[in-house]
mmCIF file of C-alpha atoms and ligand atoms in Angstrom:
data_model
loop_
_atom_site.group_PDB
_atom_site.id
_atom_site.type_symbol
_atom_site.label_atom_id
_atom_site.label_comp_id
_atom_site.label_asym_id
_atom_site.label_seq_id
_atom_site.Cartn_x
_atom_site.Cartn_y
_atom_site.Cartn_z
ATOM 1 C CA UNK A 217 -65.444 12.318 36.217
ATOM 2 C CA UNK A 218 -67.257 14.163 38.654
ATOM 3 C CA UNK A 219 -66.786 11.378 41.241
ATOM 4 C CA UNK A 220 -63.265 10.873 40.450
ATOM 5 C CA UNK A 221 -60.415 11.716 43.140
ATOM 6 C CA UNK A 222 -57.836 11.386 41.141
ATOM 7 C CA UNK A 223 -59.651 13.794 38.854
ATOM 8 C CA UNK A 224 -61.025 16.394 41.002
ATOM 9 C CA UNK A 225 -56.290 15.848 42.292
ATOM 10 C CA UNK A 226 -56.150 17.565 38.367
ATOM 11 C CA UNK A 227 -58.464 19.898 38.311
ATOM 12 C CA UNK A 228 -57.456 21.669 41.693
ATOM 13 C CA UNK A 229 -61.123 20.189 43.933
ATOM 14 C CA UNK A 230 -58.859 18.723 46.645
ATOM 15 C CA UNK A 231 -55.108 19.317 46.852
ATOM 16 C CA UNK A 232 -52.430 17.066 45.962
ATOM 17 C CA UNK A 233 -48.625 17.026 47.839
ATOM 18 C CA UNK A 234 -47.437 17.276 43.449
ATOM 19 C CA UNK A 235 -44.442 16.595 42.281
ATOM 20 C CA UNK A 236 -44.351 17.143 38.965
ATOM 21 C CA UNK A 237 -47.131 18.393 36.242
ATOM 22 C CA UNK A 238 -47.103 19.010 32.588
ATOM 23 C CA UNK A 239 -49.952 19.184 29.554
ATOM 24 C CA UNK A 240 -51.075 15.549 30.046
ATOM 25 C CA UNK A 241 -49.169 13.590 33.353
ATOM 26 C CA UNK A 242 -50.154 14.815 37.292
ATOM 27 C CA UNK A 243 -47.571 13.789 39.592
ATOM 28 C CA UNK A 244 -48.427 14.085 43.384
ATOM 29 C CA UNK A 245 -47.445 12.512 46.870
ATOM 30 C CA UNK A 246 -49.102 9.150 47.989
ATOM 31 C CA UNK A 247 -51.555 10.156 51.110
ATOM 32 C CA UNK A 248 -50.465 6.915 52.812
ATOM 33 C CA UNK A 249 -46.599 6.132 52.278
ATOM 34 C CA UNK A 250 -45.195 3.014 52.805
ATOM 35 C CA UNK A 251 -42.158 3.975 52.123
ATOM 36 C CA UNK A 252 -40.262 7.516 52.655
ATOM 37 C CA UNK A 253 -40.148 8.529 49.338
ATOM 38 C CA UNK A 254 -43.560 7.092 47.994
ATOM 39 C CA UNK A 255 -45.764 8.760 43.665
ATOM 40 C CA UNK A 256 -48.497 8.699 42.505
ATOM 41 C CA UNK A 257 -48.218 9.352 38.577
ATOM 42 C CA UNK A 258 -51.046 9.418 36.693
ATOM 43 C CA UNK A 259 -52.833 10.991 32.969
ATOM 44 C CA UNK A 260 -54.451 13.555 33.297
ATOM 45 C CA UNK A 261 -57.800 12.215 31.114
ATOM 46 C CA UNK A 262 -59.416 9.878 33.079
ATOM 47 C CA UNK A 263 -58.628 5.921 32.562
ATOM 48 C CA UNK A 264 -59.897 3.481 34.863
ATOM 49 C CA UNK A 265 -57.219 0.770 35.252
ATOM 50 C CA UNK A 266 -54.361 -0.565 32.866
ATOM 51 C CA UNK A 267 -56.549 -3.085 31.543
ATOM 52 C CA UNK A 268 -58.810 -0.767 30.149
ATOM 53 C CA UNK A 269 -56.580 0.699 28.313
ATOM 54 C CA UNK A 270 -56.059 0.417 24.753
ATOM 55 C CA UNK A 271 -53.192 1.841 21.275
ATOM 56 C CA UNK A 272 -54.433 5.298 21.880
ATOM 57 C CA UNK A 273 -52.607 4.710 26.094
ATOM 58 C CA UNK A 274 -49.423 3.290 24.632
ATOM 59 C CA UNK A 275 -47.821 7.057 24.513
ATOM 60 C CA UNK A 276 -49.007 8.806 28.430
ATOM 61 C CA UNK A 277 -47.903 4.583 29.398
ATOM 62 C CA UNK A 278 -45.161 5.762 27.670
ATOM 63 C CA UNK A 279 -44.482 8.637 29.251
ATOM 64 C CA UNK A 280 -45.539 7.754 33.154
ATOM 65 C CA UNK A 281 -42.846 4.724 32.847
ATOM 66 C CA UNK A 282 -40.351 7.120 30.976
ATOM 67 C CA UNK A 283 -40.961 9.634 34.283
ATOM 68 C CA UNK A 284 -40.452 7.493 36.952
ATOM 69 C CA UNK A 285 -37.080 6.756 37.000
ATOM 70 C CA UNK A 286 -36.158 10.942 36.276
ATOM 71 C CA UNK A 287 -38.596 11.613 39.679
ATOM 72 C CA UNK A 288 -37.918 9.257 41.140
ATOM 73 C CA UNK A 289 -34.133 10.496 41.092
ATOM 74 C CA UNK A 290 -35.017 13.795 41.606
ATOM 75 C CA UNK A 291 -36.778 12.572 44.777
ATOM 76 C CA UNK A 292 -33.576 11.082 45.960
ATOM 77 C CA UNK A 293 -34.298 7.986 45.524
ATOM 78 C CA UNK A 294 -30.560 6.895 43.334
ATOM 79 C CA UNK A 295 -30.209 3.854 44.625
ATOM 80 C CA UNK A 296 -33.048 2.538 43.138
ATOM 81 C CA UNK A 297 -37.451 2.403 44.223
ATOM 82 C CA UNK A 298 -39.598 0.603 42.846
ATOM 83 C CA UNK A 299 -43.111 0.777 40.467
ATOM 84 C CA UNK A 300 -46.729 -1.403 40.916
ATOM 85 C CA UNK A 301 -49.655 -0.648 39.082
ATOM 86 C CA UNK A 302 -52.385 -2.894 41.314
ATOM 87 C CA UNK A 303 -55.077 -3.463 38.182
ATOM 88 C CA UNK A 304 -59.268 -3.997 39.393
ATOM 89 C CA UNK A 305 -60.201 -5.104 42.738
ATOM 90 C CA UNK A 306 -58.630 -8.391 42.334
ATOM 91 C CA UNK A 307 -55.217 -6.128 41.487
ATOM 92 C CA UNK A 308 -55.894 -4.887 44.548
ATOM 93 C CA UNK A 309 -57.249 -1.263 43.106
ATOM 94 C CA UNK A 310 -58.758 1.078 45.293
ATOM 95 C CA UNK A 311 -58.616 4.406 43.827
ATOM 96 C CA UNK A 312 -59.549 3.682 39.546
ATOM 97 C CA UNK A 313 -58.559 6.068 38.222
ATOM 98 C CA UNK A 314 -54.946 4.829 36.233
ATOM 99 C CA UNK A 315 -51.751 5.341 38.428
ATOM 100 C CA UNK A 316 -48.112 4.569 38.586
ATOM 101 C CA UNK A 317 -46.959 3.939 41.876
ATOM 102 C CA UNK A 318 -42.633 4.991 42.271
ATOM 103 C CA UNK A 319 -41.990 4.106 46.166
ATOM 104 C CA UNK A 320 -38.558 3.240 47.095
ATOM 105 C CA UNK A 321 -36.443 4.754 50.777
ATOM 106 C CA UNK A 322 -34.432 4.223 54.003
ATOM 107 C CA UNK A 323 -33.588 0.986 55.266
ATOM 108 C CA UNK A 324 -37.283 -2.255 54.189
ATOM 109 C CA UNK A 325 -39.122 -0.953 51.566
ATOM 110 C CA UNK A 326 -41.780 -3.529 52.398
ATOM 111 C CA UNK A 327 -41.677 -6.939 49.538
ATOM 112 C CA UNK A 328 -44.862 -8.114 47.596
HETATM 113 P P1 AMP B 557 -54.387 1.287 44.107
HETATM 114 O O1 AMP B 557 -55.172 0.768 46.265
HETATM 115 O O2 AMP B 557 -53.153 1.287 43.667
HETATM 116 O O3 AMP B 557 -55.981 1.535 44.166
HETATM 117 O O4 AMP B 557 -53.403 2.479 45.222
HETATM 118 C C1 AMP B 557 -54.707 3.795 45.898
HETATM 119 C C2 AMP B 557 -53.338 4.868 46.567
HETATM 120 O O5 AMP B 557 -53.889 6.500 46.448
HETATM 121 C C3 AMP B 557 -53.002 4.288 47.889
HETATM 122 O O6 AMP B 557 -52.288 4.121 47.803
HETATM 123 C C4 AMP B 557 -53.434 5.676 48.347
HETATM 124 O O7 AMP B 557 -52.612 6.028 49.671
HETATM 125 C C5 AMP B 557 -53.888 6.720 47.425
HETATM 126 N N1 AMP B 557 -55.137 7.899 47.676
HETATM 127 C C6 AMP B 557 -56.113 8.223 48.279
HETATM 128 N N2 AMP B 557 -55.904 9.155 48.373
HETATM 129 C C7 AMP B 557 -55.409 10.555 48.308
HETATM 130 C C8 AMP B 557 -55.071 11.410 47.843
HETATM 131 N N3 AMP B 557 -56.777 12.294 48.789
HETATM 132 N N4 AMP B 557 -54.285 11.509 48.092
HETATM 133 C C9 AMP B 557 -52.594 11.287 47.754
HETATM 134 N N5 AMP B 557 -53.076 9.963 48.017
HETATM 135 C C10 AMP B 557 -54.071 9.201 47.944
HETATM 136 ZN ZN1 ZN B 558 -59.712 10.277 37.237
#
């Protein structure tokens, strides 16, 4: 996906503050954090949103979910954290490359 912002980050064409990387996942800090720790967990392969996923994405979705508590703890979120996936315009999604928000820390975590 040539024009996708997060694909550009995966390819190293745009900078990011990386927190974790392996063959199929990249994790970096959100550029506009809404909490003291705010990570974005993304598959390296372009997937538009959760609504575009099907059975072949089962493994990567599971991997992202299982990475969340591990990386949250690594970032010092030992009291817990929040996860969020915005899907589609109606769900407030702004970057159309699937990402799992993991955030927390500080006194007041934004409530939904
Ligand atoms: P969403 O609204 O769920 O699509 O979230 C997109 C997120 O990507 C927002 O929280 C943005 O702050 C974040 N974001 C946008 N551009 C960048 C970037 N270049 N590096 C890191 N995070 C970004
Ligand atoms: Zn992409």
